[in-house]
């Protein structure tokens, strides 16, 4: 047991050393410019009097202690009840699925009984410090921008619980059916993953910004249709989003002078920023075979689209395509998981 503990502390030491090396340049900058490190924290913590007054008003309470209780409730139950309050995501659903949330509670109970284990203590500390500094003591929790860093630790505890349960079950059932518990666990994980992906898609499909809206529109155009973007000082075709979502599309930026001139020849499709309806109307009036199209985001237009001429071809369909590197990474990850699952387990010695 001492040898195991020594090994774990060595791992912790290596982690700390790597952290120091990785954060080294930033640490020097932060030491010289302390305000840049703590400037954001001062605006979002409860130590800011304005934030405390805001929270008292929001919760309908009059004391700092009551505010802390409300903050803790929302932070600690974000895996079970409360959704995200941040503007970056804003999901109304809890942070994890119901099965993981229930197992997480059990995993915490098991880990609290094994605090002598440095690994358990480190993971519980990870979760506790994240909840305290990123939730209880910050403005309007639970903000997943602050709490999301705890997800690896949450899933590590749940995974350890499942692994331990499978180890206990495996040696108490007949050998011919020993693979069944592992198969059931894998099936459960697959079903939870499918549920989470569907839930995310249903949510994210209604919360898209201008770049994603335009990228979806481009993907729906016939392959070979030249694409023009007129979003000066806002969007450019060389933006990373378009390079990622619209690989292989024949597109470029276009100026107002080009659109008003006579150098453009059909066929082409043009997307125009939402405050320039006059340009869209001009293009429609200039080309007899021009027709309108829609570029929509959440609930309002993200621009005006005009298609001039026709191209008889299936859609670009660039959204959803995975690169060869993506497929290779996914297959490698699946192979590693399969090998880990098929590896013979050691029989417990205690």
Short mmCIF file of N, CA, C and O in Angstrom, two decimals, residues 103-181:
data_model
loop_
_atom_site.label_atom_id
_atom_site.label_comp_id
_atom_site.label_asym_id
_atom_site.label_seq_id
_atom_site.Cartn_x
_atom_site.Cartn_y
_atom_site.Cartn_z
N UNK A 103 -25.51 8.05 -10.59
CA UNK A 103 -24.28 7.34 -10.28
C UNK A 103 -23.24 8.26 -9.65
O UNK A 103 -22.42 7.83 -8.83
N UNK A 104 -23.27 9.52 -10.02
CA UNK A 104 -22.32 10.48 -9.47
C UNK A 104 -22.51 10.63 -7.96
O UNK A 104 -21.54 10.71 -7.19
N UNK A 105 -23.76 10.65 -7.53
CA UNK A 105 -24.04 10.75 -6.08
C UNK A 105 -23.48 9.53 -5.36
O UNK A 105 -22.84 9.64 -4.31
N UNK A 106 -23.72 8.34 -5.93
CA UNK A 106 -23.19 7.12 -5.32
C UNK A 106 -21.67 7.14 -5.31
O UNK A 106 -21.03 6.76 -4.32
N UNK A 107 -21.07 7.60 -6.42
CA UNK A 107 -19.61 7.64 -6.52
C UNK A 107 -19.00 8.57 -5.48
O UNK A 107 -17.94 8.28 -4.92
N UNK A 108 -19.66 9.68 -5.20
CA UNK A 108 -19.16 10.59 -4.17
C UNK A 108 -19.20 9.91 -2.80
O UNK A 108 -18.24 9.99 -2.01
N UNK A 109 -20.30 9.21 -2.53
CA UNK A 109 -20.39 8.50 -1.26
C UNK A 109 -19.31 7.46 -1.09
O UNK A 109 -18.68 7.35 -0.02
N UNK A 110 -19.05 6.70 -2.15
CA UNK A 110 -17.99 5.69 -2.10
C UNK A 110 -16.63 6.35 -1.90
O UNK A 110 -15.80 5.88 -1.11
N UNK A 111 -16.39 7.44 -2.60
CA UNK A 111 -15.09 8.11 -2.51
C UNK A 111 -14.87 8.74 -1.15
O UNK A 111 -13.73 8.80 -0.65
N UNK A 112 -15.94 9.23 -0.52
CA UNK A 112 -15.79 9.83 0.81
C UNK A 112 -15.36 8.79 1.85
O UNK A 112 -14.74 9.14 2.87
N UNK A 113 -15.67 7.54 1.60
CA UNK A 113 -15.24 6.48 2.51
C UNK A 113 -13.80 6.06 2.25
O UNK A 113 -13.26 5.24 2.98
N UNK A 114 -13.21 6.59 1.18
CA UNK A 114 -11.84 6.19 0.82
C UNK A 114 -10.94 7.41 0.64
O UNK A 114 -10.17 7.51 -0.30
N UNK A 115 -11.09 8.35 1.55
CA UNK A 115 -10.31 9.58 1.43
C UNK A 115 -8.82 9.36 1.63
O UNK A 115 -8.02 10.24 1.33
N UNK A 116 -8.43 8.21 2.16
CA UNK A 116 -7.00 7.94 2.30
C UNK A 116 -6.33 7.71 0.95
O UNK A 116 -5.10 7.78 0.85
N UNK A 117 -7.13 7.42 -0.05
CA UNK A 117 -6.58 7.23 -1.39
C UNK A 117 -6.26 8.60 -1.99
O UNK A 117 -7.15 9.44 -2.15
N UNK A 118 -4.99 8.87 -2.32
CA UNK A 118 -4.65 10.18 -2.90
C UNK A 118 -5.42 10.48 -4.18
O UNK A 118 -5.78 11.64 -4.43
N UNK A 119 -5.67 9.44 -4.99
CA UNK A 119 -6.39 9.66 -6.24
C UNK A 119 -7.82 10.13 -5.96
O UNK A 119 -8.30 11.09 -6.58
N UNK A 120 -8.50 9.46 -5.04
CA UNK A 120 -9.86 9.85 -4.69
C UNK A 120 -9.88 11.26 -4.10
O UNK A 120 -10.74 12.09 -4.44
N UNK A 121 -8.93 11.53 -3.22
CA UNK A 121 -8.87 12.84 -2.58
C UNK A 121 -8.63 13.93 -3.62
O UNK A 121 -9.24 15.01 -3.55
N UNK A 122 -7.77 13.65 -4.58
CA UNK A 122 -7.46 14.65 -5.60
C UNK A 122 -8.68 14.94 -6.47
O UNK A 122 -8.98 16.10 -6.78
N UNK A 123 -9.42 13.90 -6.86
CA UNK A 123 -10.58 14.11 -7.72
C UNK A 123 -11.69 14.83 -6.97
O UNK A 123 -12.34 15.73 -7.50
N UNK A 124 -11.93 14.43 -5.71
CA UNK A 124 -12.93 15.13 -4.92
C UNK A 124 -12.54 16.59 -4.70
O UNK A 124 -13.40 17.49 -4.73
N UNK A 125 -11.25 16.85 -4.48
CA UNK A 125 -10.78 18.22 -4.34
C UNK A 125 -10.98 19.02 -5.62
O UNK A 125 -11.34 20.20 -5.58
N UNK A 126 -10.73 18.36 -6.74
CA UNK A 126 -10.95 18.99 -8.05
C UNK A 126 -12.40 19.45 -8.17
O UNK A 126 -12.69 20.61 -8.52
N UNK A 127 -13.32 18.56 -7.86
CA UNK A 127 -14.75 18.89 -7.99
C UNK A 127 -15.16 19.96 -6.99
O UNK A 127 -15.87 20.92 -7.31
N UNK A 128 -14.69 19.81 -5.74
CA UNK A 128 -15.08 20.74 -4.69
C UNK A 128 -14.57 22.16 -4.96
O UNK A 128 -15.32 23.14 -4.81
N UNK A 129 -13.31 22.29 -5.38
CA UNK A 129 -12.76 23.61 -5.65
C UNK A 129 -13.43 24.26 -6.85
O UNK A 129 -13.66 25.47 -6.87
N UNK A 130 -13.75 23.44 -7.85
CA UNK A 130 -14.46 23.98 -9.02
C UNK A 130 -15.83 24.49 -8.61
O UNK A 130 -16.26 25.57 -9.04
N UNK A 131 -16.53 23.70 -7.79
CA UNK A 131 -17.87 24.11 -7.34
C UNK A 131 -17.80 25.38 -6.50
O UNK A 131 -18.65 26.27 -6.64
N UNK A 132 -16.79 25.48 -5.64
CA UNK A 132 -16.67 26.65 -4.78
C UNK A 132 -16.29 27.91 -5.55
O UNK A 132 -16.99 28.93 -5.49
N UNK A 133 -15.18 27.82 -6.29
CA UNK A 133 -14.66 29.00 -6.97
C UNK A 133 -15.41 29.31 -8.27
O UNK A 133 -15.53 30.48 -8.66
N UNK A 134 -15.88 28.27 -8.95
CA UNK A 134 -16.56 28.48 -10.23
C UNK A 134 -18.07 28.55 -10.13
O UNK A 134 -18.74 28.83 -11.12
N UNK A 135 -18.61 28.31 -8.92
CA UNK A 135 -20.06 28.31 -8.78
C UNK A 135 -20.53 29.13 -7.61
O UNK A 135 -21.14 30.18 -7.76
N UNK A 136 -20.27 28.64 -6.41
CA UNK A 136 -20.82 29.27 -5.20
C UNK A 136 -20.38 30.72 -5.08
O UNK A 136 -21.16 31.59 -4.69
N UNK A 137 -19.12 31.00 -5.42
CA UNK A 137 -18.58 32.34 -5.21
C UNK A 137 -18.61 33.22 -6.45
O UNK A 137 -18.00 34.29 -6.46
N UNK A 138 -19.30 32.80 -7.50
CA UNK A 138 -19.35 33.60 -8.72
C UNK A 138 -20.77 34.06 -9.01
O UNK A 138 -21.73 33.58 -8.42
N UNK A 139 -20.88 34.95 -9.95
CA UNK A 139 -22.15 35.59 -10.28
C UNK A 139 -23.06 34.63 -11.06
O UNK A 139 -22.63 33.99 -12.02
N UNK A 140 -24.31 34.54 -10.63
CA UNK A 140 -25.36 33.80 -11.33
C UNK A 140 -24.98 32.38 -11.71
O UNK A 140 -24.94 32.03 -12.89
N UNK A 141 -24.71 31.52 -10.74
CA UNK A 141 -24.46 30.11 -11.08
C UNK A 141 -25.78 29.40 -11.40
O UNK A 141 -26.86 29.93 -11.08
N UNK A 142 -25.72 28.23 -12.04
CA UNK A 142 -24.50 27.55 -12.49
C UNK A 142 -24.13 27.96 -13.91
O UNK A 142 -24.92 27.78 -14.84
N UNK A 143 -22.95 28.54 -14.06
CA UNK A 143 -22.43 28.87 -15.38
C UNK A 143 -21.46 27.78 -15.81
O UNK A 143 -20.43 27.57 -15.18
N UNK A 144 -21.80 27.07 -16.86
CA UNK A 144 -20.97 25.95 -17.29
C UNK A 144 -19.64 26.41 -17.85
O UNK A 144 -18.70 25.61 -17.98
N UNK A 145 -19.53 27.68 -18.19
CA UNK A 145 -18.23 28.21 -18.60
C UNK A 145 -17.24 28.07 -17.45
O UNK A 145 -16.06 27.79 -17.66
N UNK A 146 -17.74 28.22 -16.22
CA UNK A 146 -16.89 28.10 -15.04
C UNK A 146 -16.85 26.67 -14.49
O UNK A 146 -15.83 26.25 -13.95
N UNK A 147 -17.94 25.94 -14.62
CA UNK A 147 -18.05 24.62 -14.00
C UNK A 147 -17.68 23.47 -14.93
O UNK A 147 -17.49 22.35 -14.46
N UNK A 148 -17.58 23.73 -16.21
CA UNK A 148 -17.31 22.65 -17.17
C UNK A 148 -16.01 21.92 -16.93
O UNK A 148 -15.88 20.74 -17.28
N UNK A 149 -15.05 22.57 -16.27
CA UNK A 149 -13.75 21.94 -16.01
C UNK A 149 -13.89 20.76 -15.06
O UNK A 149 -12.99 19.92 -14.96
N UNK A 150 -15.03 20.67 -14.36
CA UNK A 150 -15.23 19.55 -13.43
C UNK A 150 -15.73 18.29 -14.13
O UNK A 150 -15.73 17.22 -13.51
N UNK A 151 -16.16 18.38 -15.36
CA UNK A 151 -16.73 17.21 -16.05
C UNK A 151 -15.78 16.02 -16.12
O UNK A 151 -16.21 14.88 -15.86
N UNK A 152 -14.49 16.19 -16.46
CA UNK A 152 -13.60 15.02 -16.47
C UNK A 152 -13.55 14.32 -15.12
O UNK A 152 -13.54 13.08 -15.05
N UNK A 153 -13.53 15.09 -14.03
CA UNK A 153 -13.48 14.48 -12.70
C UNK A 153 -14.79 13.77 -12.38
O UNK A 153 -14.79 12.68 -11.77
N UNK A 154 -15.91 14.35 -12.77
CA UNK A 154 -17.21 13.72 -12.53
C UNK A 154 -17.28 12.37 -13.23
O UNK A 154 -17.66 11.35 -12.64
N UNK A 155 -16.90 12.35 -14.49
CA UNK A 155 -16.97 11.09 -15.24
C UNK A 155 -15.92 10.09 -14.76
O UNK A 155 -16.13 8.88 -14.85
N UNK A 156 -14.79 10.59 -14.24
CA UNK A 156 -13.78 9.67 -13.70
C UNK A 156 -14.32 8.95 -12.48
O UNK A 156 -14.11 7.74 -12.31
N UNK A 157 -15.03 9.66 -11.61
CA UNK A 157 -15.61 9.02 -10.43
C UNK A 157 -16.66 7.99 -10.83
O UNK A 157 -16.72 6.89 -10.27
N UNK A 158 -17.50 8.36 -11.78
CA UNK A 158 -18.55 7.43 -12.23
C UNK A 158 -17.93 6.21 -12.89
O UNK A 158 -18.37 5.07 -12.66
N UNK A 159 -16.90 6.42 -13.69
CA UNK A 159 -16.23 5.29 -14.36
C UNK A 159 -15.58 4.37 -13.34
O UNK A 159 -15.64 3.13 -13.47
N UNK A 160 -14.96 4.94 -12.32
CA UNK A 160 -14.34 4.12 -11.27
C UNK A 160 -15.39 3.30 -10.53
O UNK A 160 -15.17 2.13 -10.18
N UNK A 161 -16.55 3.91 -10.31
CA UNK A 161 -17.64 3.19 -9.64
C UNK A 161 -18.12 2.01 -10.49
O UNK A 161 -18.28 0.89 -9.99
N UNK A 162 -18.33 2.24 -11.77
CA UNK A 162 -18.78 1.16 -12.66
C UNK A 162 -17.73 0.06 -12.77
O UNK A 162 -18.05 -1.13 -12.76
N UNK A 163 -16.46 0.45 -12.85
CA UNK A 163 -15.39 -0.53 -12.95
C UNK A 163 -15.33 -1.40 -11.71
O UNK A 163 -15.17 -2.62 -11.79
N UNK A 164 -15.49 -0.77 -10.55
CA UNK A 164 -15.46 -1.53 -9.31
C UNK A 164 -16.67 -2.45 -9.21
O UNK A 164 -16.55 -3.61 -8.77
N UNK A 165 -17.83 -1.96 -9.62
CA UNK A 165 -19.04 -2.80 -9.57
C UNK A 165 -18.91 -4.00 -10.49
O UNK A 165 -19.27 -5.13 -10.13
N UNK A 166 -18.38 -3.77 -11.69
CA UNK A 166 -18.19 -4.88 -12.63
C UNK A 166 -17.19 -5.90 -12.09
O UNK A 166 -17.37 -7.12 -12.27
N UNK A 167 -16.14 -5.42 -11.44
CA UNK A 167 -15.15 -6.34 -10.86
C UNK A 167 -15.76 -7.21 -9.78
O UNK A 167 -15.46 -8.41 -9.67
N UNK A 168 -16.64 -6.63 -8.96
CA UNK A 168 -17.28 -7.38 -7.90
C UNK A 168 -18.28 -8.40 -8.46
O UNK A 168 -18.39 -9.52 -7.96
N UNK A 169 -18.99 -8.00 -9.50
CA UNK A 169 -20.00 -8.90 -10.09
C UNK A 169 -19.35 -10.04 -10.85
O UNK A 169 -19.80 -11.19 -10.80
N UNK A 170 -18.26 -9.72 -11.55
CA UNK A 170 -17.65 -10.68 -12.46
C UNK A 170 -17.25 -11.97 -11.76
O UNK A 170 -17.37 -13.07 -12.34
N UNK A 171 -16.82 -11.91 -10.53
CA UNK A 171 -16.32 -13.08 -9.83
C UNK A 171 -17.39 -13.75 -8.97
O UNK A 171 -17.08 -14.62 -8.18
N UNK A 172 -18.62 -13.32 -9.14
CA UNK A 172 -19.71 -13.91 -8.39
C UNK A 172 -20.77 -14.55 -9.29
O UNK A 172 -21.84 -14.93 -8.80
N UNK A 173 -20.49 -14.62 -10.57
CA UNK A 173 -21.44 -15.23 -11.49
C UNK A 173 -20.73 -16.33 -12.27
O UNK A 173 -19.48 -16.34 -12.37
N UNK A 174 -21.47 -17.27 -12.83
CA UNK A 174 -20.84 -18.37 -13.60
C UNK A 174 -20.00 -17.84 -14.75
O UNK A 174 -20.33 -16.83 -15.38
N UNK A 175 -18.93 -18.57 -15.04
CA UNK A 175 -18.01 -18.14 -16.08
C UNK A 175 -18.68 -17.94 -17.44
O UNK A 175 -18.35 -16.97 -18.15
N UNK A 176 -19.60 -18.81 -17.89
CA UNK A 176 -20.17 -18.63 -19.24
C UNK A 176 -20.89 -17.29 -19.45
O UNK A 176 -20.97 -16.82 -20.58
N UNK A 177 -21.42 -16.71 -18.38
CA UNK A 177 -22.17 -15.47 -18.57
C UNK A 177 -21.42 -14.26 -17.99
O UNK A 177 -22.00 -13.19 -17.83
N UNK A 178 -20.14 -14.40 -17.71
CA UNK A 178 -19.38 -13.27 -17.17
C UNK A 178 -19.30 -12.07 -18.11
O UNK A 178 -19.23 -10.93 -17.65
N UNK A 179 -19.29 -12.26 -19.42
CA UNK A 179 -19.24 -11.08 -20.30
C UNK A 179 -20.52 -10.25 -20.30
O UNK A 179 -20.52 -9.10 -20.76
N UNK A 180 -21.62 -10.81 -19.78
CA UNK A 180 -22.90 -10.10 -19.88
C UNK A 180 -22.92 -8.78 -19.11
O UNK A 180 -23.42 -7.78 -19.64
N UNK A 181 -22.42 -8.70 -17.88
CA UNK A 181 -22.44 -7.40 -17.19
C UNK A 181 -21.65 -6.32 -17.94
O UNK A 181 -22.11 -5.17 -18.03
#
